[in-house]
Short mmCIF file of C-alpha atoms in Angstrom, two decimals:
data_model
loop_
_atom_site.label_atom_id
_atom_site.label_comp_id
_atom_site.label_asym_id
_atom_site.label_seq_id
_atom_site.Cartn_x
_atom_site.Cartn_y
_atom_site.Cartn_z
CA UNK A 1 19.11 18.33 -18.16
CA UNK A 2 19.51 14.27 -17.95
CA UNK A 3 17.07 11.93 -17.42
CA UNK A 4 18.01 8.69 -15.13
CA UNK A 5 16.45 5.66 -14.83
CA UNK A 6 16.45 2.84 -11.76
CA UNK A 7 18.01 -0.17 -13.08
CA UNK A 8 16.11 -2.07 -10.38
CA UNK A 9 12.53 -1.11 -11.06
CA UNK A 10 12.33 1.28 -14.28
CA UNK A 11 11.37 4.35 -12.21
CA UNK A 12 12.44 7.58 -14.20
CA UNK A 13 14.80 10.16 -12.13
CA UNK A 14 14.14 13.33 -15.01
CA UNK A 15 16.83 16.49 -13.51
CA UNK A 16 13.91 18.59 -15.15
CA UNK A 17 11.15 17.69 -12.73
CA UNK A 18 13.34 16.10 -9.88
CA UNK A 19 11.52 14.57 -7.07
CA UNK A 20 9.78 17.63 -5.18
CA UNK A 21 7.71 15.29 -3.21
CA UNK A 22 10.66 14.23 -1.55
CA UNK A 23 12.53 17.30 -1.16
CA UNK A 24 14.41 17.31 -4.29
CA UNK A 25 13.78 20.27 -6.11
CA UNK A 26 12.87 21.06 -10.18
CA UNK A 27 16.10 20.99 -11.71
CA UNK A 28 18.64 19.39 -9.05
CA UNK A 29 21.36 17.64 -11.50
CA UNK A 30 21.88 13.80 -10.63
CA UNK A 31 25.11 14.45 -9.00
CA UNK A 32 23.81 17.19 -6.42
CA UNK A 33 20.85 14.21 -5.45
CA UNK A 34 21.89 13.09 -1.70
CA UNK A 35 22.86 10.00 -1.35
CA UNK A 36 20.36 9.34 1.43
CA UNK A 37 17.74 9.86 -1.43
CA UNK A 38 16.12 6.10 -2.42
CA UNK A 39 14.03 5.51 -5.34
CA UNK A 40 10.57 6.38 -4.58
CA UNK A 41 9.26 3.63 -6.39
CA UNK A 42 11.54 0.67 -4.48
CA UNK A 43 13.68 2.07 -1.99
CA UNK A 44 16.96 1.34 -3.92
CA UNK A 45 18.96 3.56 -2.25
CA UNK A 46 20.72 6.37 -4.91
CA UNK A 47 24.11 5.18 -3.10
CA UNK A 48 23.82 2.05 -4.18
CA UNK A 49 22.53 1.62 -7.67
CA UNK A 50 23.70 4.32 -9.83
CA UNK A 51 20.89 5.26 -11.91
CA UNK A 52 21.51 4.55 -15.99
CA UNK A 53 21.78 7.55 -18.25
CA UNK A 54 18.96 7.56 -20.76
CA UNK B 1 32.02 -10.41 14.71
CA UNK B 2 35.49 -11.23 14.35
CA UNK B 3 36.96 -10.69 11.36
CA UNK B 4 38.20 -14.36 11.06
CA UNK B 5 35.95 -17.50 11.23
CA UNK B 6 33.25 -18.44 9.28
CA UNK B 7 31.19 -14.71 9.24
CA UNK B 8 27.20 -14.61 7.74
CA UNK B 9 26.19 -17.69 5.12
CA UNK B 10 23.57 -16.33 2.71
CA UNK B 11 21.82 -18.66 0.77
CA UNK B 12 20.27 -17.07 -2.32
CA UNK B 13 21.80 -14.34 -4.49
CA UNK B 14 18.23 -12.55 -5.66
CA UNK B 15 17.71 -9.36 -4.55
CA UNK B 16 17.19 -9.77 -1.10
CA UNK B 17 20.49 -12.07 -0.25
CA UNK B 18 22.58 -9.43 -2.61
CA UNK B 19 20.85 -6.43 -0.44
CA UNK B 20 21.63 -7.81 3.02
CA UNK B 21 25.63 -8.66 1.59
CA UNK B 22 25.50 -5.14 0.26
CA UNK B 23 24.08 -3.47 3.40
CA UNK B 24 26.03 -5.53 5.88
CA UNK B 25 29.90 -4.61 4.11
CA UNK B 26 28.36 -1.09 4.58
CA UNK B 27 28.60 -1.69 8.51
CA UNK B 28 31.36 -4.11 8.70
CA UNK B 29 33.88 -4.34 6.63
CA UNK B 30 35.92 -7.36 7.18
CA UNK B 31 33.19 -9.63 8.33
CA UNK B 32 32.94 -12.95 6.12
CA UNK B 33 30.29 -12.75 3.89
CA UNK B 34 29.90 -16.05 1.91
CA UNK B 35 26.88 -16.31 -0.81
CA UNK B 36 25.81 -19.84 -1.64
CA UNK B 37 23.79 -19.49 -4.51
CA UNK B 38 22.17 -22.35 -7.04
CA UNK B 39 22.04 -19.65 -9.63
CA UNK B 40 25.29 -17.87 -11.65
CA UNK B 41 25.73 -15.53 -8.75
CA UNK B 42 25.33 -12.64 -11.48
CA UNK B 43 22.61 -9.86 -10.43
CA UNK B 44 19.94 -8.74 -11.88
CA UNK B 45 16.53 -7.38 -11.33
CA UNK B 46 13.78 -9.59 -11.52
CA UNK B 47 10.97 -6.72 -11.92
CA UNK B 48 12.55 -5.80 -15.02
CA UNK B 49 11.79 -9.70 -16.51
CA UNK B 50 8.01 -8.66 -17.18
CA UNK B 51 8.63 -5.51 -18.73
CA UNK B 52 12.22 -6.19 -20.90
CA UNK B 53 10.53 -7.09 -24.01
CA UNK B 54 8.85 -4.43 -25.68
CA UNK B 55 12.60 -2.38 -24.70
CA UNK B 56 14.71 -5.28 -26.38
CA UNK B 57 16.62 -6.44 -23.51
CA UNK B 58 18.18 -9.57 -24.03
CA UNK B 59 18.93 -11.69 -21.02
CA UNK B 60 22.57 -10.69 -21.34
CA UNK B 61 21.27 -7.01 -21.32
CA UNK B 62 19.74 -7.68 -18.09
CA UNK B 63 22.22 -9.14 -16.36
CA UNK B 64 23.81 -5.59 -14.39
CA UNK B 65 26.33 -7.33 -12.43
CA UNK B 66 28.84 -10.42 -12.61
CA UNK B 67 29.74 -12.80 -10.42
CA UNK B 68 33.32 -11.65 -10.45
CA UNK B 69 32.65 -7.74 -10.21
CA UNK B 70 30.52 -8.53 -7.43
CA UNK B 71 32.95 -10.32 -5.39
CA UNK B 72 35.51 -7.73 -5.86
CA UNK B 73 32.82 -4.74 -4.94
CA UNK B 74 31.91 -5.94 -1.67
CA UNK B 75 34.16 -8.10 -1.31
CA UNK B 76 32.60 -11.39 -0.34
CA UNK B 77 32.45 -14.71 -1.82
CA UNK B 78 30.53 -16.28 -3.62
CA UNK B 79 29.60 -19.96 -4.66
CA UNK B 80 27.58 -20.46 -7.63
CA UNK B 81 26.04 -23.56 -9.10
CA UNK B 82 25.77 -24.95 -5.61
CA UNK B 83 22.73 -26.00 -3.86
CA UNK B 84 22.24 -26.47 -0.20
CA UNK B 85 20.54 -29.85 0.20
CA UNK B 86 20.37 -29.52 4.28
CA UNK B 87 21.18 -27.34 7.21
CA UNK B 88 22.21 -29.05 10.37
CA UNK B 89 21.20 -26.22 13.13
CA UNK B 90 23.17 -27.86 16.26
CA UNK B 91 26.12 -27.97 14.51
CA UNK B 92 25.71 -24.39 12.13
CA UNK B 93 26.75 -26.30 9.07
CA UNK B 94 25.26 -26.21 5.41
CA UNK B 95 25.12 -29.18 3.44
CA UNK B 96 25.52 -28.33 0.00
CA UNK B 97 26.30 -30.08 -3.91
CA UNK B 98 29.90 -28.64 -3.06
CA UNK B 99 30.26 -30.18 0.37
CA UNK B 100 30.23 -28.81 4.12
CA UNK B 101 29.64 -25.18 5.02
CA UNK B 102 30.20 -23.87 8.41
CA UNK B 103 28.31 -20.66 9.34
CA UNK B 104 28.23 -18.14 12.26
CA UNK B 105 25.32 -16.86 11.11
CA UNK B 106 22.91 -17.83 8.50
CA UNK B 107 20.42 -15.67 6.21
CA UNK B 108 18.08 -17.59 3.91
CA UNK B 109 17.46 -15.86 1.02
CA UNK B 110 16.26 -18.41 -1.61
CA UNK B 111 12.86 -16.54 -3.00
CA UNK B 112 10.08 -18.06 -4.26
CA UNK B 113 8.72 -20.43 -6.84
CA UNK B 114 6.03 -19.99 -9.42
CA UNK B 115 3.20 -21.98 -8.99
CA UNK B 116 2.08 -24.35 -11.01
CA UNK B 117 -1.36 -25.27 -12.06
CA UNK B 118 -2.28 -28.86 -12.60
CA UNK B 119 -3.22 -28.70 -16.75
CA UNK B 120 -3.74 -31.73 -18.64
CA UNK B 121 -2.48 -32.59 -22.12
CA UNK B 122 0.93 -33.83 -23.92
CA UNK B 123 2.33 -29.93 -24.14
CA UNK B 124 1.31 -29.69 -20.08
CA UNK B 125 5.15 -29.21 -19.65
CA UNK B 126 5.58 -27.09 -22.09
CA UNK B 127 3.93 -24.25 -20.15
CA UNK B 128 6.47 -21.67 -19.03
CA UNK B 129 6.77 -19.24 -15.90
CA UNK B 130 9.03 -16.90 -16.18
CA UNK B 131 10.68 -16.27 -12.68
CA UNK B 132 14.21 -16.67 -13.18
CA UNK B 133 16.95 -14.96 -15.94
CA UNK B 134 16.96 -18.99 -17.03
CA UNK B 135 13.43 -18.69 -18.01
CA UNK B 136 13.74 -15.22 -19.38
CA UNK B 137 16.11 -16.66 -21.74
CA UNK B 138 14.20 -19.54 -22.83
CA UNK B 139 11.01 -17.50 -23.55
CA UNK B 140 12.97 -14.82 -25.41
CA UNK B 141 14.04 -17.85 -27.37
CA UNK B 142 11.01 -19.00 -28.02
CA UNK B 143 9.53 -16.02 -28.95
CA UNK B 144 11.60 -15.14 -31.62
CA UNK B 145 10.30 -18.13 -33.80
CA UNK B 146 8.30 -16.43 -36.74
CA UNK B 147 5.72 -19.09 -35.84
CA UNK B 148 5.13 -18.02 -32.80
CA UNK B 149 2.71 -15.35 -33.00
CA UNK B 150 0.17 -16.02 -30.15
CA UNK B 151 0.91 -15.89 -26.58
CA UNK B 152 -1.61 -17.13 -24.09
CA UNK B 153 -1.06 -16.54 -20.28
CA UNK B 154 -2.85 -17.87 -17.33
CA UNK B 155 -3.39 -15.64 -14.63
CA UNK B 156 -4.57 -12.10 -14.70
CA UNK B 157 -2.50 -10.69 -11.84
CA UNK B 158 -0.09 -8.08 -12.04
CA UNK B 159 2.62 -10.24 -13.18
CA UNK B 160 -0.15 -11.51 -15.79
CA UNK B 161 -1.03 -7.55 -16.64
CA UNK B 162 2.71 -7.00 -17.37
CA UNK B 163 3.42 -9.61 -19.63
CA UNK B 164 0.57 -9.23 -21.43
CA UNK B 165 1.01 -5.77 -21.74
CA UNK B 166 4.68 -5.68 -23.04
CA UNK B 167 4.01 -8.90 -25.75
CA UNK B 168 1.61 -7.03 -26.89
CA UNK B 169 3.83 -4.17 -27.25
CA UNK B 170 6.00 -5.81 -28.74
CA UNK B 171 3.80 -7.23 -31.53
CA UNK B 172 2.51 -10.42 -30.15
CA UNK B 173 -1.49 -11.51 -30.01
CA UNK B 174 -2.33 -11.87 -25.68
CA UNK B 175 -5.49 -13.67 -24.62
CA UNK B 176 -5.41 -13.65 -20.67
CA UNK B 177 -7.00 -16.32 -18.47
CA UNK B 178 -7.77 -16.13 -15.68
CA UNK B 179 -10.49 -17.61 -13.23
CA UNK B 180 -11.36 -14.52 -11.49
CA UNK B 181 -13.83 -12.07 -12.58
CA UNK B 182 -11.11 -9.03 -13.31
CA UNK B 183 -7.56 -8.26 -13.85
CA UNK B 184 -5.96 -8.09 -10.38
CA UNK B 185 -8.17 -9.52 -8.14
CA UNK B 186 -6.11 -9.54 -4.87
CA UNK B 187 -5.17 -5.87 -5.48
CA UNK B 188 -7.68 -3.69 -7.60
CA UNK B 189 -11.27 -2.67 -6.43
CA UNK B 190 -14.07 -3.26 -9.12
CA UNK B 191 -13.84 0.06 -10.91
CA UNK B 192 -10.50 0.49 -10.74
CA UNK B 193 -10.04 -2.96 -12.36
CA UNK B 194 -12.19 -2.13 -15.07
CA UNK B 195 -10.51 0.85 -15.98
CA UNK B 196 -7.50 -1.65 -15.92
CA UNK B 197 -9.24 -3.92 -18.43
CA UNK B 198 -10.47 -1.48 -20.55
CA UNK B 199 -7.10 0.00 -20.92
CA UNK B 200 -5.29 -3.18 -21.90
CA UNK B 201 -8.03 -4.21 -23.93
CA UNK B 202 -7.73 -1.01 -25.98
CA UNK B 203 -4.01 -1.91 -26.52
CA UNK B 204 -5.38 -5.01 -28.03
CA UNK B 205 -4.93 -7.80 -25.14
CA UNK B 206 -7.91 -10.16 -25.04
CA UNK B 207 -9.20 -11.24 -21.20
CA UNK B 208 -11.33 -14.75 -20.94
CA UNK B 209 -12.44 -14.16 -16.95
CA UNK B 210 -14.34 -16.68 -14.97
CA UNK B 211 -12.23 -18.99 -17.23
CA UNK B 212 -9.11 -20.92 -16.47
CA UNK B 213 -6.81 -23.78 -18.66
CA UNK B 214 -8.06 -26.96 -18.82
CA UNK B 215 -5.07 -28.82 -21.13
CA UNK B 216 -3.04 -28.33 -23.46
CA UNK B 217 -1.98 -30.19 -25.98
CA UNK B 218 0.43 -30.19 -29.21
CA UNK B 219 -1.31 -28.95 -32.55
CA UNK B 220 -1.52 -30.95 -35.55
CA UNK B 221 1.05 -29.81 -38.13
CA UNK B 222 -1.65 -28.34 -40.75
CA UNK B 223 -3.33 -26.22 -38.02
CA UNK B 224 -0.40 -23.51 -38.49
CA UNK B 225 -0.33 -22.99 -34.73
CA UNK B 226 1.73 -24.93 -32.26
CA UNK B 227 -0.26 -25.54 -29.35
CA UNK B 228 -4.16 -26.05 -28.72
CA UNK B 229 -5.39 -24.48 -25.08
CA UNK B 230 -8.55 -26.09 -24.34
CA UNK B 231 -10.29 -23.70 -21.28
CA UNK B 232 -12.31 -24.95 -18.65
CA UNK B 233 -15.64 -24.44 -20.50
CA UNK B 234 -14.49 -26.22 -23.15
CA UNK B 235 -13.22 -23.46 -25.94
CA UNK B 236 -9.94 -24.72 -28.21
CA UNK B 237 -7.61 -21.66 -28.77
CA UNK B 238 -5.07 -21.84 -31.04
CA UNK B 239 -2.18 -20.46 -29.68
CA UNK B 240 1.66 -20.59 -29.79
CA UNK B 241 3.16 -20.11 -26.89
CA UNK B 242 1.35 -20.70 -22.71
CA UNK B 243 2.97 -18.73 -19.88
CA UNK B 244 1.88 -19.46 -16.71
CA UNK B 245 1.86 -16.21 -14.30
CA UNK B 246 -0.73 -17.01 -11.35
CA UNK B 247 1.63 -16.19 -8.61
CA UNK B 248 4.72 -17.36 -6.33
CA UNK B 249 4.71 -19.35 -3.40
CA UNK B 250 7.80 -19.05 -0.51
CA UNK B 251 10.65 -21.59 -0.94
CA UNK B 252 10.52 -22.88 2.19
CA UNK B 253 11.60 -26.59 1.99
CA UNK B 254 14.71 -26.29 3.56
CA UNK B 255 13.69 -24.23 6.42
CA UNK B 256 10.88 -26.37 7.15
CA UNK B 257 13.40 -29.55 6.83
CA UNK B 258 15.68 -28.28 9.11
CA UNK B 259 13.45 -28.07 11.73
CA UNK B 260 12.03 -24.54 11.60
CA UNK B 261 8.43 -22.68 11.69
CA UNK B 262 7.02 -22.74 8.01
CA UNK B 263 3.23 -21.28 7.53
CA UNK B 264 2.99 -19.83 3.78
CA UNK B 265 6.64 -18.71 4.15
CA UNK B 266 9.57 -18.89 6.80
CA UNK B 267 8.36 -17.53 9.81
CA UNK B 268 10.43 -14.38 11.42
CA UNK B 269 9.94 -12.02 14.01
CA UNK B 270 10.51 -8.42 13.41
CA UNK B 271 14.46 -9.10 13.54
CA UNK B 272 13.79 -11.33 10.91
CA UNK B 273 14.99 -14.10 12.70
CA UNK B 274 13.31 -17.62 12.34
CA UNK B 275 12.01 -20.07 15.11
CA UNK B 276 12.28 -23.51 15.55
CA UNK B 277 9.62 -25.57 15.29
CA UNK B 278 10.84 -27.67 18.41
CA UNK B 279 11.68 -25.62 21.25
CA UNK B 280 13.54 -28.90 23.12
CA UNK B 281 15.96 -29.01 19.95
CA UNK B 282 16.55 -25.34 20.42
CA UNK B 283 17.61 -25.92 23.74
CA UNK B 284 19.61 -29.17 22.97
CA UNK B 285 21.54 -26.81 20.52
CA UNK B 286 22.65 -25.06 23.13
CA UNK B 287 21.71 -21.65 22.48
CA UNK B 288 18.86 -19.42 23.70
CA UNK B 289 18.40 -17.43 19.90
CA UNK B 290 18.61 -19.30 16.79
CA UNK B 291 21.19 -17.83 14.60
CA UNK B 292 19.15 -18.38 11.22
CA UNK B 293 17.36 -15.50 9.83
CA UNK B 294 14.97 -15.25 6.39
CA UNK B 295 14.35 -12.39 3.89
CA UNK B 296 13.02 -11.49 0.72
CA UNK B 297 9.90 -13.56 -0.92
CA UNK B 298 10.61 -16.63 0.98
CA UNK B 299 9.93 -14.79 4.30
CA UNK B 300 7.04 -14.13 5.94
CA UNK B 301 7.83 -11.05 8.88
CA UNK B 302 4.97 -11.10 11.65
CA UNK B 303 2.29 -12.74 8.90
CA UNK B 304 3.46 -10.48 5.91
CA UNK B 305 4.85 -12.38 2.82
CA UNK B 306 4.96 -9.48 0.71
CA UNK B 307 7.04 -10.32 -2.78
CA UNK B 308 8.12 -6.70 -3.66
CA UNK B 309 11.26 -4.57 -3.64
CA UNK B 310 10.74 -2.03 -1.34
CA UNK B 311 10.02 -4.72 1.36
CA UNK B 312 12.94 -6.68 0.40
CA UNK B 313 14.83 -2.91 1.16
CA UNK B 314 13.72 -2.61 4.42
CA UNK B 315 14.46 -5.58 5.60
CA UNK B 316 18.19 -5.57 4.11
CA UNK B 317 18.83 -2.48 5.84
CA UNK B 318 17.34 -4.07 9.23
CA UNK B 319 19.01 -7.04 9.27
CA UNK B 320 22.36 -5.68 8.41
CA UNK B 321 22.53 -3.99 11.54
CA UNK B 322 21.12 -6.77 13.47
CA UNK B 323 23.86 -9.32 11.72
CA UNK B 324 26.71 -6.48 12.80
CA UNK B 325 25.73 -6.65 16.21
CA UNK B 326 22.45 -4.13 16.80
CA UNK B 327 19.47 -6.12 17.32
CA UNK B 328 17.65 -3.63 14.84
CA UNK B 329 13.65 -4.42 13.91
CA UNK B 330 12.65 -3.78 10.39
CA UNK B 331 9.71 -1.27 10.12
CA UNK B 332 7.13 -1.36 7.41
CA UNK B 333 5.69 1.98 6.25
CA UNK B 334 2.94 1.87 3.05
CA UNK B 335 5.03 0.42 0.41
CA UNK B 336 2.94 1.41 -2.61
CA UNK B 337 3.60 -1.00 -5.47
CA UNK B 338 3.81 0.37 -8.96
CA UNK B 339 2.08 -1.80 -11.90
CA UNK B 340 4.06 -1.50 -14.95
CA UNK B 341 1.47 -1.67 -18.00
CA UNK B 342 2.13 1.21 -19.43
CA UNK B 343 -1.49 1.28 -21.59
CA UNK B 344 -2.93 1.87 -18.03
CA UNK B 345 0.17 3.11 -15.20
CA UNK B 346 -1.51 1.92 -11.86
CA UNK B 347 -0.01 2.15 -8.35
CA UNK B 348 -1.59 -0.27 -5.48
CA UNK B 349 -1.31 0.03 -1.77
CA UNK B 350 -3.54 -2.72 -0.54
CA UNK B 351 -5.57 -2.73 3.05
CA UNK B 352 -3.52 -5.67 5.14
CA UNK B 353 -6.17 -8.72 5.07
CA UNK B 354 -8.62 -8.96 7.53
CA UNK B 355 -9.15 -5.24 8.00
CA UNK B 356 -12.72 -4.13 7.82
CA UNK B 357 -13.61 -1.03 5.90
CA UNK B 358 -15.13 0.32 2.66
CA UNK B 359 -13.59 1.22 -0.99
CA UNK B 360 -14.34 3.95 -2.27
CA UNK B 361 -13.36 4.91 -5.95
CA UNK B 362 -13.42 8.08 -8.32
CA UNK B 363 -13.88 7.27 -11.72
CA UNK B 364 -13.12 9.83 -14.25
CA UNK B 365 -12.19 9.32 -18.15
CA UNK B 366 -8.65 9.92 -17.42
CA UNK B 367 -8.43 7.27 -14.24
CA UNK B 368 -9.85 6.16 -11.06
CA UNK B 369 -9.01 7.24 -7.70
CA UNK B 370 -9.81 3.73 -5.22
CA UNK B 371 -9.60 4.53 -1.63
CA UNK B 372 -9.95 2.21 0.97
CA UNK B 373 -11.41 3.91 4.44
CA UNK B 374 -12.16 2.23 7.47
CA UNK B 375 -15.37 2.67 9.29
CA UNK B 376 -13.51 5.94 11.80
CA UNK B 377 -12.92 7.37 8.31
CA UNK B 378 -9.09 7.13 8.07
CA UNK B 379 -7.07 5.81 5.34
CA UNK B 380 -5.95 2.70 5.32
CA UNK B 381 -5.26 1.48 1.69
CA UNK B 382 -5.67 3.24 -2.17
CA UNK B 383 -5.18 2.31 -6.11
CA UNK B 384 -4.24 4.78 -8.55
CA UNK B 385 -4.84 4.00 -12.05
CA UNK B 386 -3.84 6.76 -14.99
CA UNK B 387 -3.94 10.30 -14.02
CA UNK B 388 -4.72 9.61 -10.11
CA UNK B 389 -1.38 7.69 -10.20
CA UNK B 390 0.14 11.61 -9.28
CA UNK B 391 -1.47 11.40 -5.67
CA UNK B 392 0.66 8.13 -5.02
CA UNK B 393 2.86 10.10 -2.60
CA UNK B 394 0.58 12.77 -1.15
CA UNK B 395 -1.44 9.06 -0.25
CA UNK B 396 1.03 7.14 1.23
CA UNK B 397 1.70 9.41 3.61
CA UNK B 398 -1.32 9.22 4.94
CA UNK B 399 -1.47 6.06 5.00
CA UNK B 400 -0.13 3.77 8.55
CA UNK B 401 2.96 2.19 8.52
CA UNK B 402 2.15 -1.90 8.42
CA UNK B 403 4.84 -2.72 10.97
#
């Protein structure tokens, strides 16, 4: 499991947790995010900013 | 739009005029897009400039994209080191450092400036504000002088909070001034702001409230400090570095120059499209709907300046379709706005002004849950701070959307 981090804001994308308040389930690896998901923090779309390994 | 011609003029390569170039070669993608930026044309993030210490970051760090990779991603132009001086509206030209530019259509996207108190003293100008990846630079520069050991800042808002929370971090002593009686006074209710204090005061930074700068001035050699901050009831504090952080306000001289409606920013409608001050030049130019549009922190959408990323999103996304051709208005739901002090994590999601109604806050030792209800008992605004920061979500979508 990788941890990812918004390069705009700082906001930490962890595959571990994912993002279940917005439909992205415990454990969903970076690449199988949609790319209609945006950072929750400030809407940076995951499309356009690739999140930075960490 | 045809795919020859003179396409969209941004001016501004910040977030917001980056966004809209990004958002727009999503939709079209042969359009024109020309940025005309005073800056390097590089991108980077300016949130990250208050929190980049404590992690290292140099300014070169920081920088994510060049000029020159940017151009070739989206392909669009850009010209950097060139300011606009004037826009003539009835003709659609920019007047710029590098001469003429013709545009179709026209997005100002040139941000905002920090504000600057009026402080007396010889070292007045040696205050800095840190707004820019120029300033970054020249702080970071600064700061690594083993003399400089003491950072003072003026202004306890969040950009205030931030910096003092990553100096100290990284090692450096933080008194905060500020003339208000709490850390962020626009945003936090009274308990909420307390738990703020307390946290950053237990990480070491030191708050003067109900206190503001009154000069400073150059120390004497001997004094082993390099500047003296004299407050405005008349304390001395040795110090070694003043950054000024009491907030940004809209760069809107050229807009207003040019003829167009300027209150505390550029004034758009929902399209984000400005107005002319003068309806009779409108009509002189010839055209029923003024091809000049605003976004980011220099616009002000129906009354809402709102300098965060998540507004600057929306309206990217919005006026990308309008500029290709679908009159599209941006919405507005409850952009919370996260605080980045990590001694204290905090989340905000302010009542609009004006709007009557109550807060009501849950303190616990781990955080404080703020709500703020209006008098039918619905939700209209909240702030998180520490543990309560995990109902951000769950709240926001109660909350209305602003527009």
């Amino acid at each position: 499991m990788k941890v990812y981090q918004c390069i705009v804001c700082g906001y930490v994308y962890d595959e571990k947790a994912g993002d279940p308040e917005h439909g992205i389930a415990p454990g969903t690896r970076w690449e199988d995010v949609p790319d209609s998901w945006a950072c929750p923090d400030c809407g940076v779309a995951k499309a356009d900013f690739e999140m930075k390994e960490i | 739009m045809s795919a020859t011609g003179t396409g969209v003029v941004i001016v501004g390569s910040g977030l917001a005029g980056i966004s809209v170039a990004r958002e727009l070669r999503k939709l079209d993608a042969t359009v024109p897009i020309r940025v005309v930026t005073a800056d390097s044309g590089g991108f980077y993030s300016k949130p990250n400039l208050s929190n980049a210490l404590a992690a290292g970051k140099s300014p070169t760090q920081l920088m994510l994209t060049l000029r020159e990779v940017l151009e070739k991603q989206l392909n669009i132009r850009i010209d950097a080191g060139v300011r606009v001086t004037n826009i003539l509206l009835a003709g659609q030209v920019l007047e710029t450092t590098a001469g003429r530019i013709d545009y179709e259509k026209l997005v100002l996207a040139p941000g905002a400036q920090p504000i600057r108190l009026a402080i007396a003293g010889d070292a007045a100008a040696a205050v800095l504000s840190v707004n820019h990846i120029d300033d970054y630079a020249v702080f970071r520069e600064q700061l690594a002088s083993p003399s400089v050991k003491r950072v003072a800042i003026l202004g306890a808002g969040l950009i205030g909070c931030e910096f003092a929370n990553d100096l100290r971090s990284a090692g450096f002593e933080v008194d905060v001034f500020d003339i208000a009686p709490q850390p962020l006074g626009r945003l936090l209710p009274a308990q909420a702001a307390a738990f703020m204090r307390q946290h950053l005061e237990a990480a070491g930074v030191r708050f003067h409230f109900g206190v503001g700068a009154a000069s400073v001035e150059r120390a004497g050699a001997a004094s082993g400090n390099i500047y003296s901050l004299t407050d405005s009831v008349g304390t001395v504090h040795a110090v070694d570095l003043v950054l000024s952080a009491v907030g940004l306000i809209p760069d809107a001289a050229l807009a207003a120059a040019a003829g167009m409606v300027v209150n505390r920013g550029i004034v758009t409608d929902r399209q984000l499209r400005c107005r002319i001050a003068d309806a009779e030049s409108q009509a002189g130019a010839g055209r029923t709907e003024v091809q000049v549009f605003a976004v980011g922190d220099c616009a002000e959408v129906e009354g809402f300046n709102l300098p965060y990323v998540m507004p600057i999103m929306a309206q990217a996304r919005a006026l990308a379709k309008t500029l290709a051709g679908v009159p599209t208005d941006v919405a507005y739901p409850a952009m919370p706005v996260v605080v980045k002090t990590p001694a204290c994590p905090t989340v905000v999601c302010p009542p609009p002004p004006g709007v009557v109604g109550n807060w009501q806050e849950d303190i616990s030792v781990d955080g404080v849950r703020a709500v703020f209800v209006l008098p039918d008992g619905s939700l209209c605004g909240f702030a998180l701070c520490g543990t309560a920061t995990a109902e951000k979500s769950a709240l926001a979508a109660r909350l209305p959307a602003l527009l």
